[in-house]
mmCIF file of C-alpha atoms in Angstrom:
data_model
loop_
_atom_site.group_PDB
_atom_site.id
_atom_site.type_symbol
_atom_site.label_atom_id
_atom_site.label_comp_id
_atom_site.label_asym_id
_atom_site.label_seq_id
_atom_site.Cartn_x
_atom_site.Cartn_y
_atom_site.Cartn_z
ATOM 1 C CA UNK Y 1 24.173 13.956 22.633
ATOM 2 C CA UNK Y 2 24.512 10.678 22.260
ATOM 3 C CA UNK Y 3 20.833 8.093 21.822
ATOM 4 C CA UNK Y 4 19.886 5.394 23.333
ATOM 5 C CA UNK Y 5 18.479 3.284 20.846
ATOM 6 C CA UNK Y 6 18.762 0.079 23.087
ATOM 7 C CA UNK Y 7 14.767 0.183 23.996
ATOM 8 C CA UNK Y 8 11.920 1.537 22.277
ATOM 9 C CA UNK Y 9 10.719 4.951 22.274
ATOM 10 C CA UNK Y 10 8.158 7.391 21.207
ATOM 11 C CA UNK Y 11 9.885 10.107 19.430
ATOM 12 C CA UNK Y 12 8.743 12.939 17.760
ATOM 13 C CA UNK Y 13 9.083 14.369 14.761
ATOM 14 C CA UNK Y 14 7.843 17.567 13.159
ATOM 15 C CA UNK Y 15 4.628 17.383 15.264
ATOM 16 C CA UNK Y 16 4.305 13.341 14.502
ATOM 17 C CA UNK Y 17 4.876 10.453 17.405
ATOM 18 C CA UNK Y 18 7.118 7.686 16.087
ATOM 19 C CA UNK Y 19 8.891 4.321 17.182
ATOM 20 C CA UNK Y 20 12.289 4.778 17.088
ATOM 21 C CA UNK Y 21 12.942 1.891 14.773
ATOM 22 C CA UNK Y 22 13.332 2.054 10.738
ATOM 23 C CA UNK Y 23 10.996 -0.872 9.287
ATOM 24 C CA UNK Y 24 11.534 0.234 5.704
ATOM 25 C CA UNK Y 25 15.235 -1.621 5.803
ATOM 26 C CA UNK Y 26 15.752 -5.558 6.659
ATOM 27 C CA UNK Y 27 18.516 -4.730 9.628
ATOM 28 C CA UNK Y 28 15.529 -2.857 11.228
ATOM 29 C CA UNK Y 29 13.073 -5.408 10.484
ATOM 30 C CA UNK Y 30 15.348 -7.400 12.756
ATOM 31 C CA UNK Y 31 15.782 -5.159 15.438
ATOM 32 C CA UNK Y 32 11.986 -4.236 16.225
ATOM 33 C CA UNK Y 33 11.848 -7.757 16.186
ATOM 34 C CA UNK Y 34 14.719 -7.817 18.711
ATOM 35 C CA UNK Y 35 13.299 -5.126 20.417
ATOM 36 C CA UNK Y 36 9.076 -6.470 20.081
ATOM 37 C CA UNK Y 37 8.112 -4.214 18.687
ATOM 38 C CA UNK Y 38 4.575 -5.889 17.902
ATOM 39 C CA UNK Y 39 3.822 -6.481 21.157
ATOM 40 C CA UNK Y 40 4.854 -3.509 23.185
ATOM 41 C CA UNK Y 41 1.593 -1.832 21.032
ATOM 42 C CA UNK Y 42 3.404 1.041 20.845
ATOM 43 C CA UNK Y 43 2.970 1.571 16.863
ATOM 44 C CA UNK Y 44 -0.678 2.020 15.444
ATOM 45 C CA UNK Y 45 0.507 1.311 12.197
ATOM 46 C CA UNK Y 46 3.635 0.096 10.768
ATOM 47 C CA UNK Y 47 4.790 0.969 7.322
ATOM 48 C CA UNK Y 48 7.132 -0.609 5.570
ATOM 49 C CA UNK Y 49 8.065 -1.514 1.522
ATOM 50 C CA UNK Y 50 9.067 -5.357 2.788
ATOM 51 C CA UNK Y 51 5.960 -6.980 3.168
ATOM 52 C CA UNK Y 52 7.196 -10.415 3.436
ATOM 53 C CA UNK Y 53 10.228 -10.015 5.581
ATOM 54 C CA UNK Y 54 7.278 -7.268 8.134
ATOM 55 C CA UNK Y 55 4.481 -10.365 8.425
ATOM 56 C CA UNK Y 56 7.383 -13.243 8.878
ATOM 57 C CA UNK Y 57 9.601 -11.457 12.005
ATOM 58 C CA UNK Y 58 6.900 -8.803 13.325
ATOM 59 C CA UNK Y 59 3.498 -10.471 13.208
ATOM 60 C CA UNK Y 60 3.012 -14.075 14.476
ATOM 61 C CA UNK Y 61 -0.395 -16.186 15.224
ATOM 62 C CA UNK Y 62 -0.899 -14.386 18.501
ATOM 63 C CA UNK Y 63 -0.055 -11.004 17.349
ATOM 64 C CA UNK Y 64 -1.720 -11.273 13.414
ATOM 65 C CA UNK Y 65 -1.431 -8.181 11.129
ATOM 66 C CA UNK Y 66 -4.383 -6.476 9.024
ATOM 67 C CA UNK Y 67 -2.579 -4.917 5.637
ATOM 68 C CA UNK Y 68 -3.862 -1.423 4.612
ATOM 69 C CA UNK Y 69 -3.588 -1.595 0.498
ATOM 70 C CA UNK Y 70 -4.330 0.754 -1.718
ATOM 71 C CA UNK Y 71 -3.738 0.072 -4.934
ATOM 72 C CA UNK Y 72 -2.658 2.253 -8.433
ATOM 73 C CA UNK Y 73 -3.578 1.047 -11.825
ATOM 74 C CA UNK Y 74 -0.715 -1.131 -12.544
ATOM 75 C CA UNK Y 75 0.154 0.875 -16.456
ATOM 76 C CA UNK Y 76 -0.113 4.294 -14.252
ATOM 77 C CA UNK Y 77 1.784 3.175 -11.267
ATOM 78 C CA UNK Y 78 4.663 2.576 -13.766
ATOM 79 C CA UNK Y 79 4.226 5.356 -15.674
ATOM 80 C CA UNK Y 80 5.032 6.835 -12.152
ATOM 81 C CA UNK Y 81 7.656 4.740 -11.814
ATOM 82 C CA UNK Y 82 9.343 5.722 -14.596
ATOM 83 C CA UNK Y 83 9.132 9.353 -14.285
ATOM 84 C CA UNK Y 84 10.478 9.101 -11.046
ATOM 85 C CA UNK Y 85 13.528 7.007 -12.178
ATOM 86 C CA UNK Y 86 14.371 9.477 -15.057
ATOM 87 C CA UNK Y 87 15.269 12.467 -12.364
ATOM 88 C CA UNK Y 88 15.620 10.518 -8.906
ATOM 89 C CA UNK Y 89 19.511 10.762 -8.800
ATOM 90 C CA UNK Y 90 19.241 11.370 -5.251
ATOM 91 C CA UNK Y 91 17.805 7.509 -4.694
ATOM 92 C CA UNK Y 92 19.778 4.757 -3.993
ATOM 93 C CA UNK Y 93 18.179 2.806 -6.809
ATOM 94 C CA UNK Y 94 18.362 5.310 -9.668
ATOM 95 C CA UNK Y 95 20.071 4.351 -13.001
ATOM 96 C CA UNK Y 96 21.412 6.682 -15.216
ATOM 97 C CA UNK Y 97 20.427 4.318 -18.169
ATOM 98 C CA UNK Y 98 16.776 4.996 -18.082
ATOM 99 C CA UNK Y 99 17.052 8.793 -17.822
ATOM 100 C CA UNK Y 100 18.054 8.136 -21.457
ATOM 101 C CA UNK Y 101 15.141 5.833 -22.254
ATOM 102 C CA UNK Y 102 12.027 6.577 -23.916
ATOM 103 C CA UNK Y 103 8.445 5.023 -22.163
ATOM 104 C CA UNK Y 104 8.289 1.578 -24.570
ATOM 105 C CA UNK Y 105 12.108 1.446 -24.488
ATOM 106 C CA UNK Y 106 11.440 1.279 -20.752
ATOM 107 C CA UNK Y 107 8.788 -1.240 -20.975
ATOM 108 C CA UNK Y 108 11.053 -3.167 -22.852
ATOM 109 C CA UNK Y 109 13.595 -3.738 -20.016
ATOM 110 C CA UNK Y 110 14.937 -5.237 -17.343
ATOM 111 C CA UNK Y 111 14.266 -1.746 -15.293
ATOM 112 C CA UNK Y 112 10.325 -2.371 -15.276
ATOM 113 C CA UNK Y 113 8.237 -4.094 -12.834
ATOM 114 C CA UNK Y 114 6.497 -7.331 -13.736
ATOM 115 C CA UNK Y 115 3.204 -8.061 -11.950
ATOM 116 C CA UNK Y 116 4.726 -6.069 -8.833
ATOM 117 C CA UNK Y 117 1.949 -6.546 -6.124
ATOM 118 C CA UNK Y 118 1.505 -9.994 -6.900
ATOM 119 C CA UNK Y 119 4.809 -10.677 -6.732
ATOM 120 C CA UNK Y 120 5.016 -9.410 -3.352
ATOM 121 C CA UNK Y 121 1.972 -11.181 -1.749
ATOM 122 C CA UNK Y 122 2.289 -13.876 -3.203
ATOM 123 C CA UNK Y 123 6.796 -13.847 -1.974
ATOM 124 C CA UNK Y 124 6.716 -15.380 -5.480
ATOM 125 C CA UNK Y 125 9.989 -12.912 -6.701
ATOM 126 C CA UNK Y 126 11.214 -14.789 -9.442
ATOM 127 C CA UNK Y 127 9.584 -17.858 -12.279
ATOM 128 C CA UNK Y 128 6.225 -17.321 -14.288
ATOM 129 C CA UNK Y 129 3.146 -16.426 -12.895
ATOM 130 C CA UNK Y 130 0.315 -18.832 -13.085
ATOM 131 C CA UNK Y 131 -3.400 -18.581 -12.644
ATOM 132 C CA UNK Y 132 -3.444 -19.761 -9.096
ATOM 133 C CA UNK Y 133 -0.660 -17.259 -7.825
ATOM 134 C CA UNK Y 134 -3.338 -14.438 -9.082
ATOM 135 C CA UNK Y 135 -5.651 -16.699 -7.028
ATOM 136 C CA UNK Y 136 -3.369 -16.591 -3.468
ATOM 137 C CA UNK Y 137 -2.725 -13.043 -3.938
ATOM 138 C CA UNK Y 138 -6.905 -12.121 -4.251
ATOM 139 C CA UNK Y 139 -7.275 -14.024 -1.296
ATOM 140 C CA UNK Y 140 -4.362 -12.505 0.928
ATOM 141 C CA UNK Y 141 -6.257 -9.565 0.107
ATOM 142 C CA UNK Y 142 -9.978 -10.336 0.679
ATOM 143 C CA UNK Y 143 -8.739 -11.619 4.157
ATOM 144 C CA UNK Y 144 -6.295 -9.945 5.259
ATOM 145 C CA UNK Y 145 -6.536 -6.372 4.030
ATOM 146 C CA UNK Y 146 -8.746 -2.848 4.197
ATOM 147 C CA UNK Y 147 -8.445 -1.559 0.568
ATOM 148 C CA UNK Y 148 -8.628 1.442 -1.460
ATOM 149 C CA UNK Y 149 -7.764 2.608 -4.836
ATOM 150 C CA UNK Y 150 -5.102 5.451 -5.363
ATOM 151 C CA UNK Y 151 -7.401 7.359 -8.143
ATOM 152 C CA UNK Y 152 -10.399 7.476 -4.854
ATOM 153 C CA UNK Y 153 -7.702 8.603 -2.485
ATOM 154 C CA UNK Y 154 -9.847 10.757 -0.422
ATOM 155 C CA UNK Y 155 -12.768 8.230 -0.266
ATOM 156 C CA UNK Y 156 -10.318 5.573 0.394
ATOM 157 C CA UNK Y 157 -8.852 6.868 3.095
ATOM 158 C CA UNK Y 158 -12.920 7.783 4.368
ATOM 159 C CA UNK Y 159 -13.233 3.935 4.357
ATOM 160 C CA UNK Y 160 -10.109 3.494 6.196
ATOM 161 C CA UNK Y 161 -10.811 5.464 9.211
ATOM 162 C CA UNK Y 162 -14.131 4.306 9.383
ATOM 163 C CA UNK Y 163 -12.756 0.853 9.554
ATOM 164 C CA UNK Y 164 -9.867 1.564 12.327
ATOM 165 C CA UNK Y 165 -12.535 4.271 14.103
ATOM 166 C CA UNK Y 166 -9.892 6.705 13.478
ATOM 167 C CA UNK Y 167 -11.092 10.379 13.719
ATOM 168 C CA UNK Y 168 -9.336 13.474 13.393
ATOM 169 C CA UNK Y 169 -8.665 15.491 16.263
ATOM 170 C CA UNK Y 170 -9.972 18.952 15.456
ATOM 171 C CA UNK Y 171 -10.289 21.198 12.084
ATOM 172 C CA UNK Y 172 -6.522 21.667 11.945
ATOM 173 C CA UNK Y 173 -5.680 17.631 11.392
ATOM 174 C CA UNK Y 174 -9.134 17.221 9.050
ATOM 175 C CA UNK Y 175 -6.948 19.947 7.162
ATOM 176 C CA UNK Y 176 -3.699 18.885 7.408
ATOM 177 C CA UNK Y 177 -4.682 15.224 6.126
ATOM 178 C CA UNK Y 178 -6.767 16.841 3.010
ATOM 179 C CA UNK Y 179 -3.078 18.790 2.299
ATOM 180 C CA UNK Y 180 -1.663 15.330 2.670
ATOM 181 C CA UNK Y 181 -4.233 13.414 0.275
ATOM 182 C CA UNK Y 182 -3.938 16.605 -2.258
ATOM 183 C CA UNK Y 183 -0.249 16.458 -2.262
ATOM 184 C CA UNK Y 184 0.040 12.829 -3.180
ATOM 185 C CA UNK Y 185 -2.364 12.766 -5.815
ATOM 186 C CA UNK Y 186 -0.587 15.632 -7.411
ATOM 187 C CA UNK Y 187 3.014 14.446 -6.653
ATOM 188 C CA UNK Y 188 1.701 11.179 -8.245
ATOM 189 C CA UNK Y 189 -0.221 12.685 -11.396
ATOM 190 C CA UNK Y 190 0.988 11.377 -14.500
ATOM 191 C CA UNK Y 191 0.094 11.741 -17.683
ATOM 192 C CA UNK Y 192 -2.707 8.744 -19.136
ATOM 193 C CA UNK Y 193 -1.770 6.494 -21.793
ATOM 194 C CA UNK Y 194 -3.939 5.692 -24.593
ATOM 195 C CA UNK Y 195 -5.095 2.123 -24.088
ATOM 196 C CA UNK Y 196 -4.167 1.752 -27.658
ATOM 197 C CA UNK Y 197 -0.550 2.802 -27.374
ATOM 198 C CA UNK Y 198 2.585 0.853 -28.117
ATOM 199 C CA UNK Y 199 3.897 1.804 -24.540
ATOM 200 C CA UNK Y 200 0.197 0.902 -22.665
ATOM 201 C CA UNK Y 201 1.026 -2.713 -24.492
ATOM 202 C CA UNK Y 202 4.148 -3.190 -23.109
ATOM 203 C CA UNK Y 203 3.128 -1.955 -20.048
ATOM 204 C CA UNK Y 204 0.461 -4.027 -19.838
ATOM 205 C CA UNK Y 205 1.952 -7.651 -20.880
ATOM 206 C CA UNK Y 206 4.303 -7.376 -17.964
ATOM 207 C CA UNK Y 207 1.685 -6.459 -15.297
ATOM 208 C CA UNK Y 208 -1.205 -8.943 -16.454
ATOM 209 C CA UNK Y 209 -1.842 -10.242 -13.286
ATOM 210 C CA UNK Y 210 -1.292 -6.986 -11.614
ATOM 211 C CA UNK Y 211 -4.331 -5.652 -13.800
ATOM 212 C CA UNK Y 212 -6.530 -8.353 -12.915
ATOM 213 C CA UNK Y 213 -5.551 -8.403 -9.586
ATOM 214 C CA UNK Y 214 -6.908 -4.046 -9.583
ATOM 215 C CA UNK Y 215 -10.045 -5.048 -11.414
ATOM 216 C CA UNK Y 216 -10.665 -7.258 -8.646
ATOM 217 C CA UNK Y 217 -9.989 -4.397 -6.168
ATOM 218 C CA UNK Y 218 -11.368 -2.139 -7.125
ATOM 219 C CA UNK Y 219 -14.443 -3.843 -9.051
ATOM 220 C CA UNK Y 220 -15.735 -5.966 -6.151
ATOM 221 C CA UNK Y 221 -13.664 -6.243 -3.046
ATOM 222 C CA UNK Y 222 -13.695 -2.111 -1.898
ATOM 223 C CA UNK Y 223 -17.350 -1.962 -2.724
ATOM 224 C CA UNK Y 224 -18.076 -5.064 -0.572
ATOM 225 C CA UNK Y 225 -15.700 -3.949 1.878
ATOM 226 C CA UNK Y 226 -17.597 -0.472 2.095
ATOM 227 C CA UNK Y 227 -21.135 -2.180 2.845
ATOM 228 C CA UNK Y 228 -19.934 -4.092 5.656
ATOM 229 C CA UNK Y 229 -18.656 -1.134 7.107
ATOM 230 C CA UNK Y 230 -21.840 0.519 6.523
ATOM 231 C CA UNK Y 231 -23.629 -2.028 8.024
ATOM 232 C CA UNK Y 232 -21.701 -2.712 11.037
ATOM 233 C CA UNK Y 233 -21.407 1.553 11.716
ATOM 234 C CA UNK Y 234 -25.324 1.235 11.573
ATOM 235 C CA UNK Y 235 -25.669 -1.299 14.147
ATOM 236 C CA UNK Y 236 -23.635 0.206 16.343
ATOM 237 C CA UNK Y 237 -25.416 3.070 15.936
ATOM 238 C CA UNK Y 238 -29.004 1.623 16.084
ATOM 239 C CA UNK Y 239 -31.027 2.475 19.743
ATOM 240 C CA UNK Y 240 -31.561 -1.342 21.801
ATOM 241 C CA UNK Y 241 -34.637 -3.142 20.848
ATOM 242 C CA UNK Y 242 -36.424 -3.049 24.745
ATOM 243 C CA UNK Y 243 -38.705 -5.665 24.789
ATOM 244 C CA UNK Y 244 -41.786 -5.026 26.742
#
């Protein structure tokens, strides 16, 4: 049978609801746009690797976006990276040159990330980092974001649903998003460097900001994130002052 893709759609798939548009490639960036997504409110969340080109054509003034982050210790998160790369002949991006490579000889290349995350909120893709980029991309975060940390996945992801006022349906989603949390903690478990290793070094020079920019995360903006939820849940919760 042939699909009409001309409109949007719930579909579903494997027991999930989604849109029937693919936000994880530019061309269908463009056609949810086409298509507004946005403002039909069909999606409760979209998800999508293109951050820039998502806010820019999806979200405007009228219909503003609230990121969901949760962020990896930058040296870890490439760690990951590469470990991935060395076997992943099945992605698009894989190259056979760093199956071949040791960790630093990995650091040492083109192949590695530099300052990823900033990068990417910032749009700044290219030229040296500076102190006020870090800046931009702390702020993009404090207001526009819920965050977690990937190594408190489970808590994180407590603090999310709090926020959102998400709640499982019954015992059998509370289980299947534990499986979920499990599984990507263990598909993402990588071995730690020491802090005093040639490859952490390496690592580390080209993710600077990226470091920082964790600290920051996880140091003061998900614990101050937290409270206010607390806070606000308790008020809500509080019985009415009745004034006699």
């Amino acid at each position: 049978t042939v699909q009409d893709n001309s409109t949007l759609k719930v579909v579903q798939v494997y027991g999930a609801s989604y849109v029937n548009v693919n936000t994880a490639t530019s061309e269908g960036i463009i056609r949810a746009s086409e298509l507004g997504l946005v403002p039909s409110s069909l999606p409760d969340v979209v998800f999508s690797p293109l951050f820039g080109e998502v806010l820019t054509k999806l979200y405007s003034r009228k219909h503003s976006a609230k990121l969901i982050v949760t962020m990896r210790h930058p040296v870890d998160r490439e760690v990951a990276v590469y470990s991935y790369m060395k076997s992943a002949t099945w992605d698009p991006g894989y190259k056979a040159e760093v199956a071949s490579m040791s960790l630093e000889e990995y650091a040492l290349s083109s192949n590695i990330d530099n300052n990823y995350v900033t990068r990417l909120l910032t749009g700044k893709s290219g030229g040296a980092l500076k102190e006020v980029d870090l800046n931009v991309a702390k702020e993009i975060l404090r207001q526009k974001a819920i965050v977690g940390i990937y190594e408190a996945l489970q808590s994180s992801m407590d603090h999310i649903e709090k926020y959102f006022g998400w709640t499982p349906l019954d015992e059998t989603a509370q289980r299947c998003i534990a499986k979920v949390v499990a599984d990507g903690v263990l598909k993402g478990t990588v071995e730690k460097l020491d802090t005093g290793s040639t490859a952490y070094a390496l690592i580390a020079q080209q993710n600077q900001f990226d470091i920082q920019l964790y600290d920051y995360v996880r140091n003061f903006l998900v614990p101050y994130q937290r409270e206010v939820v607390s806070r606000q849940l308790e008020a809500k919760s509080a019985p009415p002052i009745v004034e006699t």
